[in-house]
Amino acid sequence: MVQMTNHRRHLHPLPVRIMHWVNAVTIFIMITSGWKIYNDEVLFGWLHFPEALTLGKWAQHGLQWHFFGMWILVIDGLSYLTYGLVSGRFRRMLLPIRLSDLIATVKDTLHLKLSHDDPTKYNAIQKLLYVGVISVGILTVISGLAIWKPIQFSELVALFGSFQNARLVHFFCMSAIVAFVTVHVALALLVPQTLVSMFTGGPVVDDQRSAELQHKTAH
Ligand code: HEM
């Protein structure tokens, strides 16, 4: 659908900035407390997380932190999804992801040509990573619900095949998020301008114009 009204707003409007930073702190709580709980009953005998990197004095305390973070994560996540869909931000900033753009961006990256000359647009790799981590975040919450209340959410457990499978999925989602955050934070530090924008809001952009520009470059 073509948007007819012109909206001028910051590249990262205030709600996005608030939700992003609340999410960053909450993910930190979820991962470190999750590692505490994991250490109490490991999935892989060879893998124990260093106690210094875990949150909570003991497993039960880690669990309390995990449940505390869970509510914030779900409320913040649902707010972000609703905002992204209703305001058109997902359509404007994260979609579409074209295979040809992906190939071109990968080629540029391999030739170390990745310029950030237009900081108001995400490149195809960024779009893919953001849509990917949002999807993994949703799967993490669903698998977490299945492990948390396996009786009440028995259909969810069935969806994963078994309780143990749901645990595995939850674990692999955590691993993917840790991998994403590592790359994401490294890139943010490499291109500090983007980091500043996530605090200040960044340049003021014209939604209609950027939608038109995207439309033109696509044809
Ligand atoms: C200290 C940790 C973090 C830092 C420094 C950071 C930094 C940033 C920056 C600078 C941007 C804007 C990128 C740009 O304009 O090119 C961004 C966007 C984003 N970040 Fe993070 N981030 C952090 C944690 C996280 C975490 C934990 C997640 C999710 C698991 C996440 C998910 C996202 C997503 C989905 C976007 C795109 C948001 C949108 O445009 O609607 N970030 N982040």
PDB file of C-alpha atoms and ligand atoms in Angstrom:
ATOM      1  CA  MET A   1       0.000   0.000   0.000  1.00  0.00           C
ATOM      2  CA  VAL A   2       1.392   3.436  -0.895  1.00  0.00           C
ATOM      3  CA  GLN A   3       1.570   5.852   1.983  1.00  0.00           C
ATOM      4  CA  MET A   4       0.146   9.242   0.998  1.00  0.00           C
ATOM      5  CA  THR A   5       1.061  11.336   4.038  1.00  0.00           C
ATOM      6  CA  ASN A   6       4.477  12.835   4.675  1.00  0.00           C
ATOM      7  CA  HIS A   7       5.940  12.084   8.096  1.00  0.00           C
ATOM      8  CA  ARG A   8       9.139  13.613   9.307  1.00  0.00           C
ATOM      9  CA  ARG A   9      10.693  11.852  12.221  1.00  0.00           C
ATOM     10  CA  HIS A  10      14.002  10.764  13.635  1.00  0.00           C
ATOM     11  CA  LEU A  11      15.666   7.743  12.035  1.00  0.00           C
ATOM     12  CA  HIS A  12      15.152   6.003  15.383  1.00  0.00           C
ATOM     13  CA  PRO A  13      12.012   7.534  16.980  1.00  0.00           C
ATOM     14  CA  LEU A  14      12.000   7.757  20.777  1.00  0.00           C
ATOM     15  CA  PRO A  15       9.810   4.647  21.323  1.00  0.00           C
ATOM     16  CA  VAL A  16      12.255   2.548  19.234  1.00  0.00           C
ATOM     17  CA  ARG A  17      15.228   3.837  21.225  1.00  0.00           C
ATOM     18  CA  ILE A  18      13.555   3.159  24.573  1.00  0.00           C
ATOM     19  CA  MET A  19      12.415  -0.327  23.500  1.00  0.00           C
ATOM     20  CA  HIS A  20      15.843  -1.141  22.019  1.00  0.00           C
ATOM     21  CA  TRP A  21      17.796  -0.243  25.172  1.00  0.00           C
ATOM     22  CA  VAL A  22      15.276  -1.878  27.521  1.00  0.00           C
ATOM     23  CA  ASN A  23      15.636  -4.989  25.352  1.00  0.00           C
ATOM     24  CA  ALA A  24      19.460  -4.836  25.452  1.00  0.00           C
ATOM     25  CA  VAL A  25      19.524  -4.733  29.276  1.00  0.00           C
ATOM     26  CA  THR A  26      16.839  -7.421  29.544  1.00  0.00           C
ATOM     27  CA  ILE A  27      18.623  -9.769  27.120  1.00  0.00           C
ATOM     28  CA  PHE A  28      21.735  -9.400  29.278  1.00  0.00           C
ATOM     29  CA  ILE A  29      19.692 -10.427  32.358  1.00  0.00           C
ATOM     30  CA  MET A  30      18.048 -13.320  30.478  1.00  0.00           C
ATOM     31  CA  ILE A  31      21.308 -14.745  29.132  1.00  0.00           C
ATOM     32  CA  THR A  32      23.359 -14.499  32.308  1.00  0.00           C
ATOM     33  CA  SER A  33      20.545 -15.852  34.535  1.00  0.00           C
ATOM     34  CA  GLY A  34      19.821 -18.533  31.909  1.00  0.00           C
ATOM     35  CA  TRP A  35      23.440 -19.685  32.119  1.00  0.00           C
ATOM     36  CA  LYS A  36      23.052 -19.982  35.922  1.00  0.00           C
ATOM     37  CA  ILE A  37      19.978 -22.215  35.492  1.00  0.00           C
ATOM     38  CA  TYR A  38      21.690 -24.241  32.743  1.00  0.00           C
ATOM     39  CA  ASN A  39      24.756 -24.923  34.935  1.00  0.00           C
ATOM     40  CA  ASP A  40      22.476 -26.564  37.502  1.00  0.00           C
ATOM     41  CA  GLU A  41      21.357 -29.195  34.979  1.00  0.00           C
ATOM     42  CA  VAL A  42      23.499 -29.115  31.876  1.00  0.00           C
ATOM     43  CA  LEU A  43      22.397 -30.267  28.415  1.00  0.00           C
ATOM     44  CA  PHE A  44      25.952 -31.058  27.315  1.00  0.00           C
ATOM     45  CA  GLY A  45      28.390 -32.587  29.801  1.00  0.00           C
ATOM     46  CA  TRP A  46      31.272 -30.647  28.260  1.00  0.00           C
ATOM     47  CA  LEU A  47      29.610 -27.264  28.558  1.00  0.00           C
ATOM     48  CA  HIS A  48      29.433 -25.300  31.813  1.00  0.00           C
ATOM     49  CA  PHE A  49      29.287 -21.516  31.754  1.00  0.00           C
ATOM     50  CA  PRO A  50      31.858 -19.683  33.913  1.00  0.00           C
ATOM     51  CA  GLU A  51      30.164 -18.843  37.224  1.00  0.00           C
ATOM     52  CA  ALA A  52      31.580 -15.299  37.003  1.00  0.00           C
ATOM     53  CA  LEU A  53      29.414 -14.711  33.900  1.00  0.00           C
ATOM     54  CA  THR A  54      26.185 -15.929  35.501  1.00  0.00           C
ATOM     55  CA  LEU A  55      23.500 -13.963  37.332  1.00  0.00           C
ATOM     56  CA  GLY A  56      22.049 -15.158  40.663  1.00  0.00           C
ATOM     57  CA  LYS A  57      23.603 -16.592  43.805  1.00  0.00           C
ATOM     58  CA  TRP A  58      22.319 -20.093  43.099  1.00  0.00           C
ATOM     59  CA  ALA A  59      20.077 -21.759  40.466  1.00  0.00           C
ATOM     60  CA  GLN A  60      16.771 -20.819  42.159  1.00  0.00           C
ATOM     61  CA  HIS A  61      17.923 -17.215  42.419  1.00  0.00           C
ATOM     62  CA  GLY A  62      18.931 -17.304  38.732  1.00  0.00           C
ATOM     63  CA  LEU A  63      15.429 -18.565  37.950  1.00  0.00           C
ATOM     64  CA  GLN A  64      13.895 -15.615  39.809  1.00  0.00           C
ATOM     65  CA  TRP A  65      15.989 -13.216  37.719  1.00  0.00           C
ATOM     66  CA  HIS A  66      14.949 -15.111  34.561  1.00  0.00           C
ATOM     67  CA  PHE A  67      11.229 -14.782  35.379  1.00  0.00           C
ATOM     68  CA  PHE A  68      11.645 -11.111  36.278  1.00  0.00           C
ATOM     69  CA  GLY A  69      13.367 -10.446  32.931  1.00  0.00           C
ATOM     70  CA  MET A  70      10.834 -12.591  31.058  1.00  0.00           C
ATOM     71  CA  TRP A  71       7.948 -10.214  31.789  1.00  0.00           C
ATOM     72  CA  ILE A  72       9.905  -7.146  30.715  1.00  0.00           C
ATOM     73  CA  LEU A  73      11.140  -8.932  27.577  1.00  0.00           C
ATOM     74  CA  VAL A  74       7.639 -10.037  26.547  1.00  0.00           C
ATOM     75  CA  ILE A  75       6.020  -6.643  27.216  1.00  0.00           C
ATOM     76  CA  ASP A  76       8.885  -4.785  25.495  1.00  0.00           C
ATOM     77  CA  GLY A  77       8.957  -7.267  22.592  1.00  0.00           C
ATOM     78  CA  LEU A  78       5.188  -7.137  22.010  1.00  0.00           C
ATOM     79  CA  SER A  79       5.315  -3.321  22.129  1.00  0.00           C
ATOM     80  CA  TYR A  80       8.132  -3.293  19.546  1.00  0.00           C
ATOM     81  CA  LEU A  81       6.297  -5.738  17.248  1.00  0.00           C
ATOM     82  CA  THR A  82       3.062  -3.734  17.494  1.00  0.00           C
ATOM     83  CA  TYR A  83       4.901  -0.450  16.888  1.00  0.00           C
ATOM     84  CA  GLY A  84       6.884  -1.898  13.973  1.00  0.00           C
ATOM     85  CA  LEU A  85       3.736  -3.214  12.272  1.00  0.00           C
ATOM     86  CA  VAL A  86       1.390  -0.300  12.993  1.00  0.00           C
ATOM     87  CA  SER A  87       3.836   2.566  12.268  1.00  0.00           C
ATOM     88  CA  GLY A  88       5.108   0.914   9.083  1.00  0.00           C
ATOM     89  CA  ARG A  89       8.689   0.834  10.429  1.00  0.00           C
ATOM     90  CA  PHE A  90       9.168  -2.857   9.565  1.00  0.00           C
ATOM     91  CA  ARG A  91       7.982  -2.238   6.015  1.00  0.00           C
ATOM     92  CA  ARG A  92      10.144   0.874   5.684  1.00  0.00           C
ATOM     93  CA  MET A  93      13.346  -0.212   7.423  1.00  0.00           C
ATOM     94  CA  LEU A  94      13.479  -4.017   7.498  1.00  0.00           C
ATOM     95  CA  LEU A  95      11.678  -5.090   4.323  1.00  0.00           C
ATOM     96  CA  PRO A  96      11.908  -6.201   1.593  1.00  0.00           C
ATOM     97  CA  ILE A  97      15.022  -8.382   1.718  1.00  0.00           C
ATOM     98  CA  ARG A  98      15.972  -9.227  -1.881  1.00  0.00           C
ATOM     99  CA  LEU A  99      18.385 -12.007  -2.782  1.00  0.00           C
ATOM    100  CA  SER A 100      20.068  -9.745  -5.369  1.00  0.00           C
ATOM    101  CA  ASP A 101      20.668  -7.053  -2.699  1.00  0.00           C
ATOM    102  CA  LEU A 102      22.026  -9.690  -0.335  1.00  0.00           C
ATOM    103  CA  ILE A 103      24.482 -10.967  -2.955  1.00  0.00           C
ATOM    104  CA  ALA A 104      25.575  -7.394  -3.790  1.00  0.00           C
ATOM    105  CA  THR A 105      26.096  -6.558  -0.092  1.00  0.00           C
ATOM    106  CA  VAL A 106      28.076  -9.768   0.492  1.00  0.00           C
ATOM    107  CA  LYS A 107      30.275  -8.933  -2.523  1.00  0.00           C
ATOM    108  CA  ASP A 108      30.829  -5.378  -1.243  1.00  0.00           C
ATOM    109  CA  THR A 109      31.686  -6.711   2.213  1.00  0.00           C
ATOM    110  CA  LEU A 110      34.195  -9.196   0.774  1.00  0.00           C
ATOM    111  CA  HIS A 111      35.811  -6.325  -1.112  1.00  0.00           C
ATOM    112  CA  LEU A 112      35.829  -4.326   2.152  1.00  0.00           C
ATOM    113  CA  LYS A 113      33.644  -1.786   0.371  1.00  0.00           C
ATOM    114  CA  LEU A 114      31.004  -1.602   3.057  1.00  0.00           C
ATOM    115  CA  SER A 115      30.463   2.104   3.330  1.00  0.00           C
ATOM    116  CA  HIS A 116      27.887   3.527   5.683  1.00  0.00           C
ATOM    117  CA  ASP A 117      27.305   6.543   3.423  1.00  0.00           C
ATOM    118  CA  ASP A 118      23.540   6.456   3.891  1.00  0.00           C
ATOM    119  CA  PRO A 119      23.055   5.794   7.588  1.00  0.00           C
ATOM    120  CA  THR A 120      19.287   6.164   7.189  1.00  0.00           C
ATOM    121  CA  LYS A 121      18.965   2.797   5.468  1.00  0.00           C
ATOM    122  CA  TYR A 122      19.867  -0.704   6.564  1.00  0.00           C
ATOM    123  CA  ASN A 123      21.720  -2.826   4.008  1.00  0.00           C
ATOM    124  CA  ALA A 124      20.385  -6.267   3.053  1.00  0.00           C
ATOM    125  CA  ILE A 125      22.619  -8.105   5.573  1.00  0.00           C
ATOM    126  CA  GLN A 126      21.494  -5.812   8.398  1.00  0.00           C
ATOM    127  CA  LYS A 127      17.850  -6.324   7.420  1.00  0.00           C
ATOM    128  CA  LEU A 128      18.322 -10.101   7.362  1.00  0.00           C
ATOM    129  CA  LEU A 129      20.090 -10.098  10.740  1.00  0.00           C
ATOM    130  CA  TYR A 130      17.432  -7.884  12.353  1.00  0.00           C
ATOM    131  CA  VAL A 131      14.488  -9.858  10.971  1.00  0.00           C
ATOM    132  CA  GLY A 132      16.385 -13.044  11.924  1.00  0.00           C
ATOM    133  CA  VAL A 133      16.998 -12.018  15.528  1.00  0.00           C
ATOM    134  CA  ILE A 134      13.404 -10.805  15.936  1.00  0.00           C
ATOM    135  CA  SER A 135      12.165 -14.219  14.693  1.00  0.00           C
ATOM    136  CA  VAL A 136      14.621 -16.098  16.940  1.00  0.00           C
ATOM    137  CA  GLY A 137      13.458 -13.903  19.851  1.00  0.00           C
ATOM    138  CA  ILE A 138       9.861 -15.013  19.236  1.00  0.00           C
ATOM    139  CA  LEU A 139      10.923 -18.688  19.081  1.00  0.00           C
ATOM    140  CA  THR A 140      12.923 -18.247  22.301  1.00  0.00           C
ATOM    141  CA  VAL A 141       9.837 -16.986  24.130  1.00  0.00           C
ATOM    142  CA  ILE A 142       7.632 -19.792  22.725  1.00  0.00           C
ATOM    143  CA  SER A 143      10.131 -22.533  23.645  1.00  0.00           C
ATOM    144  CA  GLY A 144      10.635 -20.855  27.045  1.00  0.00           C
ATOM    145  CA  LEU A 145       6.880 -20.977  27.708  1.00  0.00           C
ATOM    146  CA  ALA A 146       6.876 -24.704  26.868  1.00  0.00           C
ATOM    147  CA  ILE A 147       9.661 -25.389  29.414  1.00  0.00           C
ATOM    148  CA  TRP A 148       8.174 -23.083  32.035  1.00  0.00           C
ATOM    149  CA  LYS A 149       4.660 -24.584  32.087  1.00  0.00           C
ATOM    150  CA  PRO A 150       4.884 -27.926  30.276  1.00  0.00           C
ATOM    151  CA  ILE A 151       1.483 -29.073  31.613  1.00  0.00           C
ATOM    152  CA  GLN A 152      -0.480 -25.888  30.836  1.00  0.00           C
ATOM    153  CA  PHE A 153       1.291 -25.486  27.484  1.00  0.00           C
ATOM    154  CA  SER A 154       1.370 -29.198  26.628  1.00  0.00           C
ATOM    155  CA  GLU A 155       0.394 -28.403  23.009  1.00  0.00           C
ATOM    156  CA  LEU A 156       3.518 -26.276  22.736  1.00  0.00           C
ATOM    157  CA  VAL A 157       5.651 -29.104  24.135  1.00  0.00           C
ATOM    158  CA  ALA A 158       4.028 -31.419  21.563  1.00  0.00           C
ATOM    159  CA  LEU A 159       4.928 -28.908  18.851  1.00  0.00           C
ATOM    160  CA  PHE A 160       8.601 -29.311  19.751  1.00  0.00           C
ATOM    161  CA  GLY A 161       8.253 -33.108  20.034  1.00  0.00           C
ATOM    162  CA  SER A 162       9.243 -33.360  23.705  1.00  0.00           C
ATOM    163  CA  PHE A 163      10.205 -31.324  26.744  1.00  0.00           C
ATOM    164  CA  GLN A 164      13.878 -32.084  26.083  1.00  0.00           C
ATOM    165  CA  ASN A 165      13.571 -30.863  22.473  1.00  0.00           C
ATOM    166  CA  ALA A 166      11.990 -27.613  23.669  1.00  0.00           C
ATOM    167  CA  ARG A 167      14.985 -27.189  26.013  1.00  0.00           C
ATOM    168  CA  LEU A 168      17.359 -27.775  23.105  1.00  0.00           C
ATOM    169  CA  VAL A 169      15.528 -25.269  20.883  1.00  0.00           C
ATOM    170  CA  HIS A 170      15.620 -22.727  23.741  1.00  0.00           C
ATOM    171  CA  PHE A 171      19.370 -23.335  24.104  1.00  0.00           C
ATOM    172  CA  PHE A 172      20.098 -22.960  20.368  1.00  0.00           C
ATOM    173  CA  CYS A 173      18.018 -19.766  20.231  1.00  0.00           C
ATOM    174  CA  MET A 174      20.133 -18.385  23.098  1.00  0.00           C
ATOM    175  CA  SER A 175      23.303 -19.342  21.165  1.00  0.00           C
ATOM    176  CA  ALA A 176      22.032 -17.557  18.034  1.00  0.00           C
ATOM    177  CA  ILE A 177      21.194 -14.435  20.064  1.00  0.00           C
ATOM    178  CA  VAL A 178      24.656 -14.453  21.695  1.00  0.00           C
ATOM    179  CA  ALA A 179      26.255 -14.762  18.220  1.00  0.00           C
ATOM    180  CA  PHE A 180      24.051 -11.933  16.891  1.00  0.00           C
ATOM    181  CA  VAL A 181      24.787  -9.625  19.832  1.00  0.00           C
ATOM    182  CA  THR A 182      28.551 -10.242  19.526  1.00  0.00           C
ATOM    183  CA  VAL A 183      28.579  -9.201  15.839  1.00  0.00           C
ATOM    184  CA  HIS A 184      25.974  -6.450  16.390  1.00  0.00           C
ATOM    185  CA  VAL A 185      27.885  -4.762  19.232  1.00  0.00           C
ATOM    186  CA  ALA A 186      31.213  -5.090  17.356  1.00  0.00           C
ATOM    187  CA  LEU A 187      29.686  -3.387  14.293  1.00  0.00           C
ATOM    188  CA  ALA A 188      28.100  -0.665  16.427  1.00  0.00           C
ATOM    189  CA  LEU A 189      31.513   0.084  17.936  1.00  0.00           C
ATOM    190  CA  LEU A 190      33.149   0.028  14.486  1.00  0.00           C
ATOM    191  CA  VAL A 191      30.628   2.551  13.142  1.00  0.00           C
ATOM    192  CA  PRO A 192      30.089   4.732  16.259  1.00  0.00           C
ATOM    193  CA  GLN A 193      27.814   7.102  14.316  1.00  0.00           C
ATOM    194  CA  THR A 194      25.109   4.400  14.388  1.00  0.00           C
ATOM    195  CA  LEU A 195      25.563   3.968  18.127  1.00  0.00           C
ATOM    196  CA  VAL A 196      25.151   7.700  18.736  1.00  0.00           C
ATOM    197  CA  SER A 197      21.965   7.660  16.593  1.00  0.00           C
ATOM    198  CA  MET A 198      20.488   4.893  18.761  1.00  0.00           C
ATOM    199  CA  PHE A 199      20.795   7.347  21.687  1.00  0.00           C
ATOM    200  CA  THR A 200      19.986  10.676  20.039  1.00  0.00           C
ATOM    201  CA  GLY A 201      17.529   9.484  17.383  1.00  0.00           C
ATOM    202  CA  GLY A 202      19.831  10.330  14.490  1.00  0.00           C
ATOM    203  CA  PRO A 203      18.957  12.456  11.456  1.00  0.00           C
ATOM    204  CA  VAL A 204      15.384  13.520  10.761  1.00  0.00           C
ATOM    205  CA  VAL A 205      14.074  11.535   7.809  1.00  0.00           C
ATOM    206  CA  ASP A 206      11.111  11.961   5.562  1.00  0.00           C
ATOM    207  CA  ASP A 207       9.126   8.712   5.484  1.00  0.00           C
ATOM    208  CA  GLN A 208       7.480   9.437   2.161  1.00  0.00           C
ATOM    209  CA  ARG A 209      10.760  10.403   0.511  1.00  0.00           C
ATOM    210  CA  SER A 210      12.644   7.395   1.833  1.00  0.00           C
ATOM    211  CA  ALA A 211       9.796   5.112   0.729  1.00  0.00           C
ATOM    212  CA  GLU A 212       9.961   6.651  -2.760  1.00  0.00           C
ATOM    213  CA  LEU A 213      13.751   6.367  -2.888  1.00  0.00           C
ATOM    214  CA  GLN A 214      13.542   2.699  -1.907  1.00  0.00           C
ATOM    215  CA  HIS A 215      10.872   2.184  -4.561  1.00  0.00           C
ATOM    216  CA  LYS A 216      13.055   3.834  -7.227  1.00  0.00           C
ATOM    217  CA  THR A 217      16.217   1.896  -6.366  1.00  0.00           C
ATOM    218  CA  ALA A 218      14.183  -1.313  -6.531  1.00  0.00           C
ATOM    219  CA  HIS A 219      13.225  -0.666 -10.167  1.00  0.00           C
TER     220      HIS A 219
HETATM  221  C1  HEM B   1      24.890  -3.265  24.244  1.00  0.00           C
HETATM  222  C2  HEM B   1      24.175  -3.913  23.324  1.00  0.00           C
HETATM  223  C3  HEM B   1      23.677  -3.314  22.032  1.00  0.00           C
HETATM  224  C4  HEM B   1      24.162  -2.265  21.280  1.00  0.00           C
HETATM  225  C5  HEM B   1      25.395  -1.411  21.569  1.00  0.00           C
HETATM  226  C6  HEM B   1      23.271  -2.105  20.132  1.00  0.00           C
HETATM  227  C7  HEM B   1      23.381  -1.139  19.141  1.00  0.00           C
HETATM  228  C8  HEM B   1      22.487  -0.918  18.101  1.00  0.00           C
HETATM  229  C9  HEM B   1      22.560   0.136  17.122  1.00  0.00           C
HETATM  230  C10 HEM B   1      23.656   1.189  17.072  1.00  0.00           C
HETATM  231  C11 HEM B   1      21.512   0.001  16.261  1.00  0.00           C
HETATM  232  C12 HEM B   1      21.206   0.867  15.025  1.00  0.00           C
HETATM  233  C13 HEM B   1      21.955   0.259  13.875  1.00  0.00           C
HETATM  234  C14 HEM B   1      22.112   1.211  12.706  1.00  0.00           C
HETATM  235  O1  HEM B   1      21.526   2.306  12.709  1.00  0.00           O
HETATM  236  O2  HEM B   1      22.850   0.864  11.759  1.00  0.00           O
HETATM  237  C15 HEM B   1      20.745  -1.147  16.697  1.00  0.00           C
HETATM  238  C16 HEM B   1      19.569  -1.615  16.104  1.00  0.00           C
HETATM  239  C17 HEM B   1      18.953  -2.803  16.435  1.00  0.00           C
HETATM  240  N1  HEM B   1      19.342  -3.660  17.448  1.00  0.00           N
HETATM  241 FE1  HEM B   1      20.814  -3.345  18.813  1.00  0.00          FE
HETATM  242  N2  HEM B   1      22.297  -3.067  20.209  1.00  0.00           N
HETATM  243  C18 HEM B   1      22.517  -3.823  21.346  1.00  0.00           C
HETATM  244  C19 HEM B   1      21.776  -4.898  21.765  1.00  0.00           C
HETATM  245  C20 HEM B   1      20.788  -5.508  21.013  1.00  0.00           C
HETATM  246  C21 HEM B   1      20.137  -6.743  21.373  1.00  0.00           C
HETATM  247  C22 HEM B   1      20.427  -7.555  22.637  1.00  0.00           C
HETATM  248  C23 HEM B   1      19.245  -7.006  20.394  1.00  0.00           C
HETATM  249  C24 HEM B   1      18.313  -8.180  20.242  1.00  0.00           C
HETATM  250  C25 HEM B   1      18.582  -9.376  20.713  1.00  0.00           C
HETATM  251  C26 HEM B   1      19.311  -5.926  19.416  1.00  0.00           C
HETATM  252  C27 HEM B   1      18.536  -5.835  18.282  1.00  0.00           C
HETATM  253  C28 HEM B   1      18.497  -4.756  17.427  1.00  0.00           C
HETATM  254  C29 HEM B   1      17.539  -4.600  16.352  1.00  0.00           C
HETATM  255  C30 HEM B   1      16.412  -5.584  15.977  1.00  0.00           C
HETATM  256  C31 HEM B   1      17.808  -3.364  15.742  1.00  0.00           C
HETATM  257  C32 HEM B   1      17.017  -2.720  14.605  1.00  0.00           C
HETATM  258  C33 HEM B   1      15.911  -1.928  15.279  1.00  0.00           C
HETATM  259  C34 HEM B   1      15.039  -1.153  14.295  1.00  0.00           C
HETATM  260  O3  HEM B   1      15.586  -0.481  13.439  1.00  0.00           O
HETATM  261  O4  HEM B   1      13.781  -1.195  14.461  1.00  0.00           O
HETATM  262  N3  HEM B   1      20.262  -5.034  19.834  1.00  0.00           N
HETATM  263  N4  HEM B   1      21.357  -1.686  17.816  1.00  0.00           N
END
